[in-house]
Amino acid sequence: MKQKNLKNLNSFRRTGLVTVIAVYFLILVGGIVRSTGSGMGCPDWPKCFGSLVPPTSVDQLPKNYQEIYLEKRLAKNERFVATLDKLGFDKAAERIANDKTILIEEEFNATKTWIEYINRLIGVVIGFLIILTVWKSLKLWNTDRTIPILSIALLVLVLFQGWIGSIVVSTNLLDWMITFHMILALLLVVLLLYINHRAFLVKYENHKEDQVPSKVKWLLVIGTALMVVQIVFGTQVREELDQISFAMGGMMRDTWIDQIGMTFLIHRSFSLVLLGIHLLYFFWAFKYTRRKSPVNKWSQALLLVIVMEIATGIGMAYFAIPAFLQPVHLLLGSLIIGVQFVLLFQLRTQEDVNLITNPS
């Protein structure tokens, strides 16, 4: 490989790695926003209280600020509902149009406002990192055109994610919109990881991984699919907790778990199923791969993160849902998905190398 191409690949992969770390940091911060109830700290988007720098005191706002921003949000929701109707999503449009919680306007809280504002600033930084990723990917057009094409798709996804974020705000943190926003964030991570993996294969075109039986790959595929389901269950548990917290004014946290319905029991039991599947996967990966191979090392990391995720879940269930554990639990769940996909890419490395080097 030419020295220039090698330099471009290394630069691209470094930027991709930094972007992945930044996205995971944003997921952590997003969890902090959620656990502190700061999601509506800024009632408008992309500005915060109509300014690039939010206020620090309610005295800096007009007396009827709640009515002003409620009116703006409702106007935006009407346009969104109309768009959903045109696209054929009648039920979703009806749910938003008839949801009375959207009419609730929170009072100004400087701490919550600045927590949400910092969350948005990090999002802006990631936006610039994605633009930098696209720019650096264009230099690889003659090396592997799939990389710049996917990078451009990544930019489109980020812009769509930003727009969905604005809808999350305008709908006053509508539960299912938050879940959709989270799924898009995970899709963003997976696409970033694949692009970076593909650049790795281009750089090391003679790289070979251990060949493992197809049952190992399929077990990981099943585990990954079930983990996505588990995250959806987790967001539903989180939604129920938000409702209980609101109803109880944030008090008596030690009683919240007892008030959650069947969703929590399924979520808790499902974690044991996932642990069992991944223990079997880890046994097979350990059996069929070299001890120092990337697959073996990533498999160890996967099992460790799963154990940590279950431990934080136990901590929340038995210690009155400590606020600091909620974002950590969310981050670990997201990390599991990322590590699973890294392993899936590793397990099909040789097929990918053949596809890139012999595209015909």
mmCIF file of C-alpha atoms in Angstrom:
data_model
loop_
_atom_site.group_PDB
_atom_site.id
_atom_site.type_symbol
_atom_site.label_atom_id
_atom_site.label_comp_id
_atom_site.label_asym_id
_atom_site.label_seq_id
_atom_site.Cartn_x
_atom_site.Cartn_y
_atom_site.Cartn_z
ATOM 1 C CA MET A 1 0.000 0.000 0.000
ATOM 2 C CA LYS A 2 1.257 3.493 -0.873
ATOM 3 C CA GLN A 3 2.504 5.628 1.995
ATOM 4 C CA LYS A 4 -0.058 8.342 1.226
ATOM 5 C CA ASN A 5 -2.975 5.893 1.389
ATOM 6 C CA LEU A 6 -1.626 4.444 4.627
ATOM 7 C CA LYS A 7 -1.417 7.917 6.157
ATOM 8 C CA ASN A 8 -4.987 8.723 5.080
ATOM 9 C CA LEU A 9 -6.272 5.429 6.514
ATOM 10 C CA ASN A 10 -4.535 5.993 9.850
ATOM 11 C CA SER A 11 -5.871 9.533 10.100
ATOM 12 C CA PHE A 12 -9.380 8.373 9.210
ATOM 13 C CA ARG A 13 -9.331 5.568 11.773
ATOM 14 C CA ARG A 14 -8.096 7.889 14.534
ATOM 15 C CA THR A 15 -10.918 10.311 13.811
ATOM 16 C CA GLY A 16 -13.416 7.440 13.741
ATOM 17 C CA LEU A 17 -12.214 6.141 17.103
ATOM 18 C CA VAL A 18 -12.462 9.585 18.713
ATOM 19 C CA THR A 19 -15.978 9.959 17.293
ATOM 20 C CA VAL A 20 -17.088 6.585 18.702
ATOM 21 C CA ILE A 21 -15.769 7.563 22.143
ATOM 22 C CA ALA A 22 -17.528 10.931 21.871
ATOM 23 C CA VAL A 23 -20.848 9.294 20.978
ATOM 24 C CA TYR A 24 -20.595 6.965 23.972
ATOM 25 C CA PHE A 25 -19.786 9.949 26.179
ATOM 26 C CA LEU A 26 -22.899 11.665 24.822
ATOM 27 C CA ILE A 27 -24.960 8.572 25.697
ATOM 28 C CA LEU A 28 -23.601 8.794 29.252
ATOM 29 C CA VAL A 29 -24.429 12.495 29.454
ATOM 30 C CA GLY A 30 -27.865 11.773 27.998
ATOM 31 C CA GLY A 31 -28.394 9.303 30.823
ATOM 32 C CA ILE A 32 -27.431 12.003 33.327
ATOM 33 C CA VAL A 33 -29.914 14.370 31.677
ATOM 34 C CA ARG A 34 -32.626 11.754 32.041
ATOM 35 C CA SER A 35 -31.796 10.733 35.621
ATOM 36 C CA THR A 36 -31.743 14.367 36.785
ATOM 37 C CA GLY A 37 -34.971 15.214 34.965
ATOM 38 C CA SER A 38 -33.194 17.862 32.898
ATOM 39 C CA GLY A 39 -34.574 16.889 29.499
ATOM 40 C CA MET A 40 -36.753 19.986 29.310
ATOM 41 C CA GLY A 41 -34.111 22.274 30.791
ATOM 42 C CA CYS A 42 -34.204 24.020 27.427
ATOM 43 C CA PRO A 43 -37.798 24.265 26.123
ATOM 44 C CA ASP A 44 -36.740 25.117 22.570
ATOM 45 C CA TRP A 45 -34.240 23.776 20.034
ATOM 46 C CA PRO A 46 -31.543 24.345 18.789
ATOM 47 C CA LYS A 47 -31.291 27.472 20.969
ATOM 48 C CA CYS A 48 -31.954 27.423 24.713
ATOM 49 C CA PHE A 49 -34.579 29.905 25.851
ATOM 50 C CA GLY A 50 -34.091 31.674 22.530
ATOM 51 C CA SER A 51 -30.374 32.242 23.101
ATOM 52 C CA LEU A 52 -27.089 30.582 22.162
ATOM 53 C CA VAL A 53 -26.078 30.881 25.824
ATOM 54 C CA PRO A 54 -28.880 30.017 28.277
ATOM 55 C CA PRO A 55 -29.917 32.260 31.178
ATOM 56 C CA THR A 56 -28.679 31.683 34.703
ATOM 57 C CA SER A 57 -31.666 33.245 36.459
ATOM 58 C CA VAL A 58 -35.412 33.351 35.887
ATOM 59 C CA ASP A 59 -35.140 37.147 36.097
ATOM 60 C CA GLN A 60 -33.557 37.067 32.632
ATOM 61 C CA LEU A 61 -36.768 35.640 31.161
ATOM 62 C CA PRO A 62 -40.098 37.340 30.421
ATOM 63 C CA LYS A 63 -42.807 36.747 33.023
ATOM 64 C CA ASN A 64 -44.924 34.685 30.618
ATOM 65 C CA TYR A 65 -41.979 32.587 29.323
ATOM 66 C CA GLN A 66 -43.844 29.324 29.945
ATOM 67 C CA GLU A 67 -46.740 30.345 27.707
ATOM 68 C CA ILE A 68 -44.336 31.617 25.025
ATOM 69 C CA TYR A 69 -42.380 28.362 24.725
ATOM 70 C CA LEU A 70 -45.444 26.160 25.078
ATOM 71 C CA GLU A 71 -46.996 27.967 22.114
ATOM 72 C CA LYS A 72 -43.829 27.454 20.061
ATOM 73 C CA ARG A 73 -43.669 23.765 20.910
ATOM 74 C CA LEU A 74 -47.318 23.194 20.057
ATOM 75 C CA ALA A 75 -46.883 24.925 16.698
ATOM 76 C CA LYS A 76 -43.949 22.639 15.901
ATOM 77 C CA ASN A 77 -45.902 19.583 17.002
ATOM 78 C CA GLU A 78 -48.774 20.508 14.710
ATOM 79 C CA ARG A 79 -46.383 20.549 11.761
ATOM 80 C CA PHE A 80 -44.891 17.226 12.869
ATOM 81 C CA VAL A 81 -48.330 15.631 13.247
ATOM 82 C CA ALA A 82 -49.265 16.864 9.764
ATOM 83 C CA THR A 83 -46.077 15.336 8.371
ATOM 84 C CA LEU A 84 -46.774 11.990 10.046
ATOM 85 C CA ASP A 85 -50.290 12.029 8.587
ATOM 86 C CA LYS A 86 -48.938 12.599 5.099
ATOM 87 C CA LEU A 87 -46.450 9.742 5.518
ATOM 88 C CA GLY A 88 -49.218 7.381 6.614
ATOM 89 C CA PHE A 89 -48.317 7.149 10.317
ATOM 90 C CA ASP A 90 -51.864 7.932 11.431
ATOM 91 C CA LYS A 91 -51.721 6.227 14.820
ATOM 92 C CA ALA A 92 -48.468 7.917 15.813
ATOM 93 C CA ALA A 93 -49.864 11.278 14.753
ATOM 94 C CA GLU A 94 -53.023 10.672 16.766
ATOM 95 C CA ARG A 95 -51.041 9.703 19.872
ATOM 96 C CA ILE A 96 -49.067 12.938 19.746
ATOM 97 C CA ALA A 97 -52.114 15.079 18.998
ATOM 98 C CA ASN A 98 -54.058 13.620 21.955
ATOM 99 C CA ASP A 99 -51.226 13.396 24.501
ATOM 100 C CA LYS A 100 -52.021 15.907 27.260
ATOM 101 C CA THR A 101 -48.592 15.619 28.904
ATOM 102 C CA ILE A 102 -47.229 17.707 26.033
ATOM 103 C CA LEU A 103 -49.156 20.675 27.478
ATOM 104 C CA ILE A 104 -47.116 20.607 30.708
ATOM 105 C CA GLU A 105 -44.499 23.369 30.759
ATOM 106 C CA GLU A 106 -41.760 23.134 33.370
ATOM 107 C CA GLU A 107 -40.582 26.040 35.453
ATOM 108 C CA PHE A 108 -37.087 27.405 34.865
ATOM 109 C CA ASN A 109 -34.341 25.609 36.786
ATOM 110 C CA ALA A 110 -30.806 26.906 36.167
ATOM 111 C CA THR A 111 -29.110 23.600 37.035
ATOM 112 C CA LYS A 112 -31.320 21.548 34.733
ATOM 113 C CA THR A 113 -30.995 24.137 31.971
ATOM 114 C CA TRP A 114 -27.215 23.998 32.011
ATOM 115 C CA ILE A 115 -27.122 20.188 32.202
ATOM 116 C CA GLU A 116 -29.247 20.025 29.054
ATOM 117 C CA TYR A 117 -27.216 22.819 27.440
ATOM 118 C CA ILE A 118 -23.948 20.918 27.999
ATOM 119 C CA ASN A 119 -25.613 17.833 26.521
ATOM 120 C CA ARG A 120 -26.395 19.834 23.384
ATOM 121 C CA LEU A 121 -22.885 21.283 23.170
ATOM 122 C CA ILE A 122 -21.451 17.764 23.170
ATOM 123 C CA GLY A 123 -23.889 16.898 20.391
ATOM 124 C CA VAL A 124 -22.567 19.839 18.361
ATOM 125 C CA VAL A 125 -18.986 18.636 18.869
ATOM 126 C CA ILE A 126 -19.980 15.198 17.586
ATOM 127 C CA GLY A 127 -21.586 16.842 14.565
ATOM 128 C CA PHE A 128 -18.260 18.493 13.717
ATOM 129 C CA LEU A 129 -16.442 15.190 14.265
ATOM 130 C CA ILE A 130 -18.792 13.496 11.796
ATOM 131 C CA ILE A 131 -18.153 16.242 9.241
ATOM 132 C CA LEU A 132 -14.415 15.722 9.769
ATOM 133 C CA THR A 133 -14.937 11.981 9.309
ATOM 134 C CA VAL A 134 -16.691 12.579 5.975
ATOM 135 C CA TRP A 135 -13.957 14.955 4.812
ATOM 136 C CA LYS A 136 -11.215 12.446 5.631
ATOM 137 C CA SER A 137 -13.186 9.592 4.070
ATOM 138 C CA LEU A 138 -13.271 11.380 0.701
ATOM 139 C CA LYS A 139 -9.500 10.904 0.480
ATOM 140 C CA LEU A 140 -10.157 7.153 0.478
ATOM 141 C CA TRP A 141 -12.492 7.246 -2.522
ATOM 142 C CA ASN A 142 -10.009 5.473 -4.804
ATOM 143 C CA THR A 143 -9.054 3.012 -2.056
ATOM 144 C CA ASP A 144 -12.493 1.813 -1.004
ATOM 145 C CA ARG A 145 -15.531 3.806 -2.129
ATOM 146 C CA THR A 146 -17.776 2.134 0.429
ATOM 147 C CA ILE A 147 -16.035 4.064 3.233
ATOM 148 C CA PRO A 148 -16.895 7.597 1.991
ATOM 149 C CA ILE A 149 -20.387 6.491 0.920
ATOM 150 C CA LEU A 150 -21.127 5.118 4.389
ATOM 151 C CA SER A 151 -19.549 8.187 5.985
ATOM 152 C CA ILE A 152 -21.922 10.447 4.054
ATOM 153 C CA ALA A 153 -24.805 8.206 5.145
ATOM 154 C CA LEU A 154 -23.512 8.666 8.687
ATOM 155 C CA LEU A 155 -23.751 12.449 8.322
ATOM 156 C CA VAL A 156 -27.326 12.151 7.064
ATOM 157 C CA LEU A 157 -28.168 9.953 10.050
ATOM 158 C CA VAL A 158 -26.652 12.506 12.455
ATOM 159 C CA LEU A 159 -28.732 15.305 10.908
ATOM 160 C CA PHE A 160 -31.852 13.144 11.212
ATOM 161 C CA GLN A 161 -30.931 12.345 14.818
ATOM 162 C CA GLY A 162 -30.602 16.067 15.542
ATOM 163 C CA TRP A 163 -34.051 16.702 14.073
ATOM 164 C CA ILE A 164 -35.532 13.853 16.129
ATOM 165 C CA GLY A 165 -33.896 15.438 19.184
ATOM 166 C CA SER A 166 -35.791 18.636 18.451
ATOM 167 C CA ILE A 167 -39.033 16.636 18.248
ATOM 168 C CA VAL A 168 -38.235 14.987 21.584
ATOM 169 C CA VAL A 169 -38.100 18.486 23.089
ATOM 170 C CA SER A 170 -41.203 19.795 21.327
ATOM 171 C CA THR A 171 -43.230 16.756 22.454
ATOM 172 C CA ASN A 172 -42.110 17.313 26.068
ATOM 173 C CA LEU A 173 -39.994 14.124 26.232
ATOM 174 C CA LEU A 174 -42.663 11.810 24.850
ATOM 175 C CA ASP A 175 -41.626 8.327 25.999
ATOM 176 C CA TRP A 176 -41.602 6.462 22.692
ATOM 177 C CA MET A 177 -39.812 9.354 20.986
ATOM 178 C CA ILE A 178 -37.001 9.070 23.559
ATOM 179 C CA THR A 179 -36.781 5.314 22.841
ATOM 180 C CA PHE A 180 -36.559 5.991 19.089
ATOM 181 C CA HIS A 181 -33.895 8.642 19.761
ATOM 182 C CA MET A 182 -31.874 6.074 21.729
ATOM 183 C CA ILE A 183 -32.150 3.414 19.012
ATOM 184 C CA LEU A 184 -30.870 5.913 16.450
ATOM 185 C CA ALA A 185 -27.879 6.640 18.703
ATOM 186 C CA LEU A 186 -27.051 2.916 18.795
ATOM 187 C CA LEU A 187 -27.417 2.700 15.015
ATOM 188 C CA LEU A 188 -24.990 5.601 14.771
ATOM 189 C CA VAL A 189 -22.454 3.726 16.913
ATOM 190 C CA VAL A 190 -22.782 0.529 14.880
ATOM 191 C CA LEU A 191 -22.306 2.355 11.579
ATOM 192 C CA LEU A 192 -19.248 4.165 12.949
ATOM 193 C CA LEU A 193 -17.770 0.889 14.160
ATOM 194 C CA TYR A 194 -18.331 -0.798 10.800
ATOM 195 C CA ILE A 195 -16.747 2.050 8.839
ATOM 196 C CA ASN A 196 -13.723 1.954 11.139
ATOM 197 C CA HIS A 197 -13.546 -1.843 10.838
ATOM 198 C CA ARG A 198 -13.661 -1.610 7.063
ATOM 199 C CA ALA A 199 -10.781 0.870 7.093
ATOM 200 C CA PHE A 200 -8.863 -1.629 9.247
ATOM 201 C CA LEU A 201 -9.434 -4.356 6.641
ATOM 202 C CA VAL A 202 -8.223 -2.099 3.860
ATOM 203 C CA LYS A 203 -5.059 -1.345 5.818
ATOM 204 C CA TYR A 204 -4.421 -4.970 6.739
ATOM 205 C CA GLU A 205 -5.731 -6.716 3.646
ATOM 206 C CA ASN A 206 -3.756 -9.873 4.472
ATOM 207 C CA HIS A 207 -5.149 -10.026 7.996
ATOM 208 C CA LYS A 208 -6.689 -13.359 8.940
ATOM 209 C CA GLU A 209 -8.821 -14.259 11.941
ATOM 210 C CA ASP A 210 -9.333 -17.639 13.488
ATOM 211 C CA GLN A 211 -11.938 -19.674 11.678
ATOM 212 C CA VAL A 212 -14.766 -20.602 14.022
ATOM 213 C CA PRO A 213 -17.804 -22.834 13.481
ATOM 214 C CA SER A 214 -20.918 -21.086 12.195
ATOM 215 C CA LYS A 215 -22.730 -21.975 15.438
ATOM 216 C CA VAL A 216 -20.473 -19.489 17.286
ATOM 217 C CA LYS A 217 -21.393 -16.662 14.911
ATOM 218 C CA TRP A 218 -25.096 -17.465 15.005
ATOM 219 C CA LEU A 219 -25.152 -17.635 18.786
ATOM 220 C CA LEU A 220 -23.653 -14.141 18.889
ATOM 221 C CA VAL A 221 -26.199 -12.930 16.328
ATOM 222 C CA ILE A 222 -28.991 -14.252 18.547
ATOM 223 C CA GLY A 223 -27.394 -12.684 21.621
ATOM 224 C CA THR A 224 -27.108 -9.326 19.840
ATOM 225 C CA ALA A 225 -30.732 -9.397 18.668
ATOM 226 C CA LEU A 226 -31.930 -10.273 22.177
ATOM 227 C CA MET A 227 -29.777 -7.490 23.635
ATOM 228 C CA VAL A 228 -31.553 -4.970 21.409
ATOM 229 C CA VAL A 229 -34.862 -6.326 22.713
ATOM 230 C CA GLN A 230 -33.521 -6.032 26.263
ATOM 231 C CA ILE A 231 -32.623 -2.380 25.702
ATOM 232 C CA VAL A 232 -36.143 -1.694 24.450
ATOM 233 C CA PHE A 233 -37.507 -3.342 27.601
ATOM 234 C CA GLY A 234 -35.098 -1.212 29.617
ATOM 235 C CA THR A 235 -36.388 1.999 28.040
ATOM 236 C CA GLN A 236 -39.946 0.928 28.879
ATOM 237 C CA VAL A 237 -38.928 0.332 32.504
ATOM 238 C CA ARG A 238 -37.327 3.763 32.475
ATOM 239 C CA GLU A 239 -40.551 5.280 31.116
ATOM 240 C CA GLU A 240 -42.575 3.707 33.922
ATOM 241 C CA LEU A 241 -40.058 4.963 36.476
ATOM 242 C CA ASP A 242 -40.371 8.477 35.066
ATOM 243 C CA GLN A 243 -44.145 8.347 35.499
ATOM 244 C CA ILE A 244 -43.835 7.039 39.070
ATOM 245 C CA SER A 245 -41.215 9.662 39.900
ATOM 246 C CA PHE A 246 -43.432 12.443 38.546
ATOM 247 C CA ALA A 247 -46.472 11.172 40.441
ATOM 248 C CA MET A 248 -44.506 10.981 43.715
ATOM 249 C CA GLY A 249 -42.626 14.221 43.270
ATOM 250 C CA GLY A 250 -39.301 12.411 43.201
ATOM 251 C CA MET A 251 -39.776 11.182 46.783
ATOM 252 C CA MET A 252 -39.808 7.684 48.350
ATOM 253 C CA ARG A 253 -37.434 6.143 45.771
ATOM 254 C CA ASP A 254 -37.302 2.889 47.744
ATOM 255 C CA THR A 255 -40.946 2.187 46.768
ATOM 256 C CA TRP A 256 -40.619 2.803 43.030
ATOM 257 C CA ILE A 257 -39.500 -0.713 42.042
ATOM 258 C CA ASP A 258 -42.530 -2.265 43.773
ATOM 259 C CA GLN A 259 -44.826 -0.075 41.672
ATOM 260 C CA ILE A 260 -43.408 -1.104 38.300
ATOM 261 C CA GLY A 261 -45.456 -3.645 36.391
ATOM 262 C CA MET A 262 -44.617 -6.828 34.509
ATOM 263 C CA THR A 263 -42.128 -5.021 32.250
ATOM 264 C CA PHE A 264 -39.557 -4.872 35.040
ATOM 265 C CA LEU A 265 -39.918 -8.586 35.851
ATOM 266 C CA ILE A 266 -39.400 -9.467 32.190
ATOM 267 C CA HIS A 267 -36.421 -7.112 31.961
ATOM 268 C CA ARG A 268 -34.851 -8.624 35.081
ATOM 269 C CA SER A 269 -35.409 -12.248 34.051
ATOM 270 C CA PHE A 270 -34.272 -11.568 30.502
ATOM 271 C CA SER A 271 -30.862 -10.495 31.803
ATOM 272 C CA LEU A 272 -30.265 -14.040 33.089
ATOM 273 C CA VAL A 273 -31.184 -15.470 29.692
ATOM 274 C CA LEU A 274 -28.706 -13.102 28.037
ATOM 275 C CA LEU A 275 -26.008 -14.043 30.540
ATOM 276 C CA GLY A 276 -26.539 -17.745 29.820
ATOM 277 C CA ILE A 277 -26.345 -17.234 26.043
ATOM 278 C CA HIS A 278 -23.158 -15.191 26.302
ATOM 279 C CA LEU A 279 -21.521 -17.621 28.722
ATOM 280 C CA LEU A 280 -22.048 -20.360 26.125
ATOM 281 C CA TYR A 281 -20.733 -18.047 23.398
ATOM 282 C CA PHE A 282 -17.675 -17.219 25.519
ATOM 283 C CA PHE A 283 -16.989 -20.932 26.101
ATOM 284 C CA TRP A 284 -17.091 -21.610 22.359
ATOM 285 C CA ALA A 285 -15.025 -18.525 21.491
ATOM 286 C CA PHE A 286 -12.407 -19.585 24.059
ATOM 287 C CA LYS A 287 -12.424 -23.106 22.623
ATOM 288 C CA TYR A 288 -12.074 -22.234 18.934
ATOM 289 C CA THR A 289 -9.788 -19.159 18.965
ATOM 290 C CA ARG A 290 -6.225 -18.372 19.954
ATOM 291 C CA ARG A 291 -5.854 -16.940 23.459
ATOM 292 C CA LYS A 292 -4.416 -13.633 22.231
ATOM 293 C CA SER A 293 -6.595 -13.252 19.156
ATOM 294 C CA PRO A 294 -8.807 -10.136 18.820
ATOM 295 C CA VAL A 295 -11.943 -12.297 18.979
ATOM 296 C CA ASN A 296 -10.849 -13.861 22.242
ATOM 297 C CA LYS A 297 -9.947 -10.518 23.811
ATOM 298 C CA TRP A 298 -13.173 -8.824 22.698
ATOM 299 C CA SER A 299 -15.158 -11.826 23.945
ATOM 300 C CA GLN A 300 -13.610 -11.387 27.395
ATOM 301 C CA ALA A 301 -14.482 -7.680 27.280
ATOM 302 C CA LEU A 302 -18.059 -8.531 26.301
ATOM 303 C CA LEU A 303 -18.553 -10.917 29.206
ATOM 304 C CA LEU A 304 -17.049 -8.376 31.629
ATOM 305 C CA VAL A 305 -19.364 -5.578 30.469
ATOM 306 C CA ILE A 306 -22.411 -7.879 30.681
ATOM 307 C CA VAL A 307 -21.539 -8.804 34.271
ATOM 308 C CA MET A 308 -21.075 -5.110 35.116
ATOM 309 C CA GLU A 309 -24.407 -4.275 33.482
ATOM 310 C CA ILE A 310 -26.211 -6.920 35.553
ATOM 311 C CA ALA A 311 -24.435 -5.672 38.689
ATOM 312 C CA THR A 312 -25.651 -2.095 38.124
ATOM 313 C CA GLY A 313 -29.164 -3.438 37.512
ATOM 314 C CA ILE A 314 -29.037 -5.296 40.830
ATOM 315 C CA GLY A 315 -27.725 -2.143 42.480
ATOM 316 C CA MET A 316 -30.675 -0.113 41.214
ATOM 317 C CA ALA A 317 -33.214 -2.773 42.169
ATOM 318 C CA TYR A 318 -31.999 -3.267 45.743
ATOM 319 C CA PHE A 319 -30.659 0.174 46.656
ATOM 320 C CA ALA A 320 -33.597 2.454 45.796
ATOM 321 C CA ILE A 321 -32.463 3.247 42.238
ATOM 322 C CA PRO A 322 -29.456 5.482 42.969
ATOM 323 C CA ALA A 323 -29.478 8.339 40.470
ATOM 324 C CA PHE A 324 -25.764 7.908 39.643
ATOM 325 C CA LEU A 325 -26.287 4.274 38.566
ATOM 326 C CA GLN A 326 -28.949 5.049 35.958
ATOM 327 C CA PRO A 327 -26.653 6.671 33.361
ATOM 328 C CA VAL A 328 -23.951 4.057 34.059
ATOM 329 C CA HIS A 329 -26.486 1.273 33.422
ATOM 330 C CA LEU A 330 -27.498 2.929 30.143
ATOM 331 C CA LEU A 331 -23.882 3.374 29.060
ATOM 332 C CA LEU A 332 -22.977 -0.255 29.802
ATOM 333 C CA GLY A 333 -26.004 -1.504 27.851
ATOM 334 C CA SER A 334 -24.915 0.601 24.877
ATOM 335 C CA LEU A 335 -21.337 -0.669 25.217
ATOM 336 C CA ILE A 336 -22.589 -4.261 25.064
ATOM 337 C CA ILE A 337 -24.193 -3.559 21.688
ATOM 338 C CA GLY A 338 -20.989 -1.957 20.433
ATOM 339 C CA VAL A 339 -18.755 -4.831 21.557
ATOM 340 C CA GLN A 340 -21.181 -7.378 20.102
ATOM 341 C CA PHE A 341 -20.991 -5.729 16.695
ATOM 342 C CA VAL A 342 -17.196 -5.444 16.880
ATOM 343 C CA LEU A 343 -17.148 -9.211 17.434
ATOM 344 C CA LEU A 344 -19.607 -9.834 14.612
ATOM 345 C CA PHE A 345 -17.343 -7.845 12.301
ATOM 346 C CA GLN A 346 -14.310 -9.773 13.573
ATOM 347 C CA LEU A 347 -15.983 -13.129 13.044
ATOM 348 C CA ARG A 348 -16.615 -12.366 9.387
ATOM 349 C CA THR A 349 -13.269 -10.651 8.818
ATOM 350 C CA GLN A 350 -12.015 -13.078 6.199
ATOM 351 C CA GLU A 351 -15.192 -12.806 4.109
ATOM 352 C CA ASP A 352 -14.922 -8.997 4.283
ATOM 353 C CA VAL A 353 -11.270 -9.079 3.203
ATOM 354 C CA ASN A 354 -12.177 -11.231 0.207
ATOM 355 C CA LEU A 355 -15.046 -8.887 -0.696
ATOM 356 C CA ILE A 356 -12.844 -5.774 -0.543
ATOM 357 C CA THR A 357 -9.863 -7.247 -2.380
ATOM 358 C CA ASN A 358 -12.016 -9.097 -4.955
ATOM 359 C CA PRO A 359 -15.193 -6.986 -5.326
ATOM 360 C CA SER A 360 -16.264 -8.767 -8.488
#
